[in-house]
Amino acid sequence: MEKLKNRPCGNCGANAIEQVNLKGTWFNEPWKDFPKVFITHDINHLQCRECGEFAGTRSIAKAFDEAVRHSIKDQVSHFITAIKQRTKLPFTEIAERIPMGYQHLSDLKNKRSFPSYHYWALLYSIYRDPDLLDRLDPRSEDAPVSNFG
């Protein structure tokens, strides 16, 4: 990593490459199907102070991907735990309302599975507004109804 810090930026040419820890920051570039990601794990990256371009090697990219995966798993686990605490609903009921299989919800909560952006966004929305689960209850008057059938 030290060798790369002494090279000029491949984007702007400035000799301003520095090592930065991204923990606690938003990575505002798309990553897989996630439009942006909040980093909760330590990950050192090389970045140009002048233009903000990232630099690195394959091993740095691999470590970055691993830190992002762990960050997303941590977030989803936290969302599910908070939803359970706030709503006092059993996991089976939460899974039914989302809709998601109970085993998949359990795997996400225990970080054994990686969520799609769809489920991350849905769980985040419910985390922010637990009343959404009431509106997703198929027995609720507010539940979405299909007129296509």
PDB file of C-alpha atoms in Angstrom:
ATOM      1  CA  MET A   1       0.000   0.000   0.000  1.00  0.00           C
ATOM      2  CA  GLU A   2       2.931   2.334   0.717  1.00  0.00           C
ATOM      3  CA  LYS A   3       4.166   2.022  -2.892  1.00  0.00           C
ATOM      4  CA  LEU A   4       0.800   3.139  -4.223  1.00  0.00           C
ATOM      5  CA  LYS A   5       0.727   6.174  -1.926  1.00  0.00           C
ATOM      6  CA  ASN A   6       3.840   7.551  -3.651  1.00  0.00           C
ATOM      7  CA  ARG A   7       2.362   7.343  -7.152  1.00  0.00           C
ATOM      8  CA  PRO A   8       0.394  10.143  -8.798  1.00  0.00           C
ATOM      9  CA  CYS A   9      -3.367   9.812  -9.003  1.00  0.00           C
ATOM     10  CA  GLY A  10      -4.444   8.006 -12.158  1.00  0.00           C
ATOM     11  CA  ASN A  11      -7.394  10.370 -12.516  1.00  0.00           C
ATOM     12  CA  CYS A  12      -6.024  13.883 -11.888  1.00  0.00           C
ATOM     13  CA  GLY A  13      -2.245  13.306 -11.728  1.00  0.00           C
ATOM     14  CA  ALA A  14      -1.818  14.934  -8.313  1.00  0.00           C
ATOM     15  CA  ASN A  15       0.633  13.433  -5.828  1.00  0.00           C
ATOM     16  CA  ALA A  16      -2.090  13.387  -3.184  1.00  0.00           C
ATOM     17  CA  ILE A  17      -2.813   9.699  -2.573  1.00  0.00           C
ATOM     18  CA  GLU A  18      -3.491   9.021   1.097  1.00  0.00           C
ATOM     19  CA  GLN A  19      -4.717   6.116   3.180  1.00  0.00           C
ATOM     20  CA  VAL A  20      -8.166   6.654   4.701  1.00  0.00           C
ATOM     21  CA  ASN A  21     -10.331   4.484   6.938  1.00  0.00           C
ATOM     22  CA  LEU A  22     -13.880   4.435   5.600  1.00  0.00           C
ATOM     23  CA  LYS A  23     -15.505   3.155   8.819  1.00  0.00           C
ATOM     24  CA  GLY A  24     -18.401   5.374   9.846  1.00  0.00           C
ATOM     25  CA  THR A  25     -18.817   6.924   6.394  1.00  0.00           C
ATOM     26  CA  TRP A  26     -21.179   6.531   3.468  1.00  0.00           C
ATOM     27  CA  PHE A  27     -19.643   5.049   0.360  1.00  0.00           C
ATOM     28  CA  ASN A  28     -21.698   7.058  -2.117  1.00  0.00           C
ATOM     29  CA  GLU A  29     -20.851   5.004  -5.169  1.00  0.00           C
ATOM     30  CA  PRO A  30     -22.961   2.036  -6.286  1.00  0.00           C
ATOM     31  CA  TRP A  31     -21.819  -1.306  -4.911  1.00  0.00           C
ATOM     32  CA  LYS A  32     -23.434  -4.353  -6.559  1.00  0.00           C
ATOM     33  CA  ASP A  33     -27.181  -3.521  -6.496  1.00  0.00           C
ATOM     34  CA  PHE A  34     -26.855  -1.120  -3.533  1.00  0.00           C
ATOM     35  CA  PRO A  35     -26.894   2.561  -4.606  1.00  0.00           C
ATOM     36  CA  LYS A  36     -24.718   3.500  -1.608  1.00  0.00           C
ATOM     37  CA  VAL A  37     -23.500   1.773   1.559  1.00  0.00           C
ATOM     38  CA  PHE A  38     -22.775   2.883   5.121  1.00  0.00           C
ATOM     39  CA  ILE A  39     -19.479   1.306   6.215  1.00  0.00           C
ATOM     40  CA  THR A  40     -19.497  -0.103   9.763  1.00  0.00           C
ATOM     41  CA  HIS A  41     -16.215  -2.044   9.570  1.00  0.00           C
ATOM     42  CA  ASP A  42     -12.638  -0.836   9.440  1.00  0.00           C
ATOM     43  CA  ILE A  43     -11.385  -0.707   5.881  1.00  0.00           C
ATOM     44  CA  ASN A  44      -8.344   1.223   4.800  1.00  0.00           C
ATOM     45  CA  HIS A  45      -8.488   2.551   1.300  1.00  0.00           C
ATOM     46  CA  LEU A  46      -6.280   4.750  -0.852  1.00  0.00           C
ATOM     47  CA  GLN A  47      -7.890   7.946  -2.058  1.00  0.00           C
ATOM     48  CA  CYS A  48      -6.727  11.093  -3.811  1.00  0.00           C
ATOM     49  CA  ARG A  49      -7.139  14.190  -1.626  1.00  0.00           C
ATOM     50  CA  GLU A  50      -7.558  16.333  -4.751  1.00  0.00           C
ATOM     51  CA  CYS A  51     -10.231  14.540  -6.784  1.00  0.00           C
ATOM     52  CA  GLY A  52     -11.519  11.836  -4.396  1.00  0.00           C
ATOM     53  CA  GLU A  53     -10.682   8.979  -6.787  1.00  0.00           C
ATOM     54  CA  PHE A  54      -9.976   5.620  -5.141  1.00  0.00           C
ATOM     55  CA  ALA A  55      -6.791   3.734  -5.950  1.00  0.00           C
ATOM     56  CA  GLY A  56      -5.711   0.253  -5.069  1.00  0.00           C
ATOM     57  CA  THR A  57      -4.957  -3.313  -5.886  1.00  0.00           C
ATOM     58  CA  ARG A  58      -7.049  -6.423  -6.280  1.00  0.00           C
ATOM     59  CA  SER A  59      -6.402  -7.357  -2.624  1.00  0.00           C
ATOM     60  CA  ILE A  60      -7.562  -3.896  -1.457  1.00  0.00           C
ATOM     61  CA  ALA A  61     -10.727  -4.271  -3.557  1.00  0.00           C
ATOM     62  CA  LYS A  62     -11.337  -7.726  -2.095  1.00  0.00           C
ATOM     63  CA  ALA A  63     -10.914  -6.419   1.478  1.00  0.00           C
ATOM     64  CA  PHE A  64     -13.262  -3.538   0.643  1.00  0.00           C
ATOM     65  CA  ASP A  65     -15.929  -5.921  -0.678  1.00  0.00           C
ATOM     66  CA  GLU A  66     -15.630  -8.042   2.466  1.00  0.00           C
ATOM     67  CA  ALA A  67     -15.980  -4.988   4.747  1.00  0.00           C
ATOM     68  CA  VAL A  68     -19.045  -3.834   2.789  1.00  0.00           C
ATOM     69  CA  ARG A  69     -20.645  -7.286   3.007  1.00  0.00           C
ATOM     70  CA  HIS A  70     -20.074  -7.377   6.783  1.00  0.00           C
ATOM     71  CA  SER A  71     -21.427  -3.833   7.137  1.00  0.00           C
ATOM     72  CA  ILE A  72     -24.639  -4.687   5.280  1.00  0.00           C
ATOM     73  CA  LYS A  73     -25.116  -7.909   7.266  1.00  0.00           C
ATOM     74  CA  ASP A  74     -24.614  -5.965  10.527  1.00  0.00           C
ATOM     75  CA  GLN A  75     -27.153  -3.341   9.488  1.00  0.00           C
ATOM     76  CA  VAL A  76     -29.816  -5.877   8.515  1.00  0.00           C
ATOM     77  CA  SER A  77     -29.300  -7.820  11.740  1.00  0.00           C
ATOM     78  CA  HIS A  78     -29.699  -4.574  13.694  1.00  0.00           C
ATOM     79  CA  PHE A  79     -32.838  -3.615  11.737  1.00  0.00           C
ATOM     80  CA  ILE A  80     -34.472  -6.986  12.431  1.00  0.00           C
ATOM     81  CA  THR A  81     -33.588  -6.926  16.140  1.00  0.00           C
ATOM     82  CA  ALA A  82     -34.944  -3.390  16.506  1.00  0.00           C
ATOM     83  CA  ILE A  83     -38.128  -4.226  14.565  1.00  0.00           C
ATOM     84  CA  LYS A  84     -38.736  -7.220  16.847  1.00  0.00           C
ATOM     85  CA  GLN A  85     -38.175  -5.114  19.974  1.00  0.00           C
ATOM     86  CA  ARG A  86     -40.353  -2.227  18.790  1.00  0.00           C
ATOM     87  CA  THR A  87     -43.265  -4.256  17.469  1.00  0.00           C
ATOM     88  CA  LYS A  88     -43.193  -7.107  20.007  1.00  0.00           C
ATOM     89  CA  LEU A  89     -44.201  -9.422  17.144  1.00  0.00           C
ATOM     90  CA  PRO A  90     -42.790 -12.943  16.858  1.00  0.00           C
ATOM     91  CA  PHE A  91     -40.331 -13.536  14.023  1.00  0.00           C
ATOM     92  CA  THR A  92     -42.841 -15.776  12.260  1.00  0.00           C
ATOM     93  CA  GLU A  93     -45.346 -12.905  12.097  1.00  0.00           C
ATOM     94  CA  ILE A  94     -42.699 -10.419  10.912  1.00  0.00           C
ATOM     95  CA  ALA A  95     -41.582 -12.855   8.210  1.00  0.00           C
ATOM     96  CA  GLU A  96     -45.167 -13.409   7.086  1.00  0.00           C
ATOM     97  CA  ARG A  97     -45.898  -9.707   6.775  1.00  0.00           C
ATOM     98  CA  ILE A  98     -42.747  -8.795   4.852  1.00  0.00           C
ATOM     99  CA  PRO A  99     -43.286 -11.504   3.105  1.00  0.00           C
ATOM    100  CA  MET A 100     -40.193 -13.579   3.624  1.00  0.00           C
ATOM    101  CA  GLY A 101     -39.608 -17.095   4.780  1.00  0.00           C
ATOM    102  CA  TYR A 102     -38.968 -17.430   8.501  1.00  0.00           C
ATOM    103  CA  GLN A 103     -35.681 -19.271   7.855  1.00  0.00           C
ATOM    104  CA  HIS A 104     -34.438 -16.490   5.565  1.00  0.00           C
ATOM    105  CA  LEU A 105     -35.330 -13.836   8.172  1.00  0.00           C
ATOM    106  CA  SER A 106     -33.536 -15.877  10.837  1.00  0.00           C
ATOM    107  CA  ASP A 107     -30.486 -16.289   8.588  1.00  0.00           C
ATOM    108  CA  LEU A 108     -30.392 -12.535   7.957  1.00  0.00           C
ATOM    109  CA  LYS A 109     -30.726 -11.728  11.646  1.00  0.00           C
ATOM    110  CA  ASN A 110     -27.924 -14.139  12.533  1.00  0.00           C
ATOM    111  CA  LYS A 111     -25.730 -12.931   9.631  1.00  0.00           C
ATOM    112  CA  ARG A 112     -25.701 -16.319   7.912  1.00  0.00           C
ATOM    113  CA  SER A 113     -27.214 -14.882   4.739  1.00  0.00           C
ATOM    114  CA  PHE A 114     -26.661 -11.773   2.649  1.00  0.00           C
ATOM    115  CA  PRO A 115     -29.717  -9.641   1.785  1.00  0.00           C
ATOM    116  CA  SER A 116     -30.701  -8.300  -1.586  1.00  0.00           C
ATOM    117  CA  TYR A 117     -31.020  -4.534  -1.764  1.00  0.00           C
ATOM    118  CA  HIS A 118     -34.788  -5.051  -1.953  1.00  0.00           C
ATOM    119  CA  TYR A 119     -34.877  -6.681   1.498  1.00  0.00           C
ATOM    120  CA  TRP A 120     -32.301  -4.260   2.938  1.00  0.00           C
ATOM    121  CA  ALA A 121     -34.461  -1.304   1.842  1.00  0.00           C
ATOM    122  CA  LEU A 122     -37.686  -2.905   3.068  1.00  0.00           C
ATOM    123  CA  LEU A 123     -36.223  -3.770   6.482  1.00  0.00           C
ATOM    124  CA  TYR A 124     -34.675  -0.306   6.734  1.00  0.00           C
ATOM    125  CA  SER A 125     -38.061   1.286   5.966  1.00  0.00           C
ATOM    126  CA  ILE A 126     -39.768  -0.823   8.624  1.00  0.00           C
ATOM    127  CA  TYR A 127     -36.938  -0.070  11.063  1.00  0.00           C
ATOM    128  CA  ARG A 128     -37.540   3.646  10.488  1.00  0.00           C
ATOM    129  CA  ASP A 129     -41.352   3.273  10.653  1.00  0.00           C
ATOM    130  CA  PRO A 130     -42.441   0.072  12.465  1.00  0.00           C
ATOM    131  CA  ASP A 131     -46.095   0.925  11.721  1.00  0.00           C
ATOM    132  CA  LEU A 132     -45.419  -0.224   8.149  1.00  0.00           C
ATOM    133  CA  LEU A 133     -45.652  -3.794   9.433  1.00  0.00           C
ATOM    134  CA  ASP A 134     -49.248  -3.157  10.472  1.00  0.00           C
ATOM    135  CA  ARG A 135     -50.047  -1.942   6.961  1.00  0.00           C
ATOM    136  CA  LEU A 136     -48.338  -5.024   5.497  1.00  0.00           C
ATOM    137  CA  ASP A 137     -50.512  -7.367   7.573  1.00  0.00           C
ATOM    138  CA  PRO A 138     -52.753  -9.179   5.072  1.00  0.00           C
ATOM    139  CA  ARG A 139     -55.617  -8.974   7.584  1.00  0.00           C
ATOM    140  CA  SER A 140     -55.319  -5.166   7.803  1.00  0.00           C
ATOM    141  CA  GLU A 141     -57.726  -2.842   6.025  1.00  0.00           C
ATOM    142  CA  ASP A 142     -54.668  -0.857   4.871  1.00  0.00           C
ATOM    143  CA  ALA A 143     -53.000  -3.897   3.303  1.00  0.00           C
ATOM    144  CA  PRO A 144     -52.360  -3.648  -0.414  1.00  0.00           C
ATOM    145  CA  VAL A 145     -55.073  -5.437  -2.377  1.00  0.00           C
ATOM    146  CA  SER A 146     -54.654  -6.817  -5.862  1.00  0.00           C
ATOM    147  CA  ASN A 147     -57.420  -6.146  -8.332  1.00  0.00           C
ATOM    148  CA  PHE A 148     -55.619  -8.095 -11.040  1.00  0.00           C
ATOM    149  CA  GLY A 149     -56.963 -11.559 -10.900  1.00  0.00           C
TER     150      GLY A 149
END
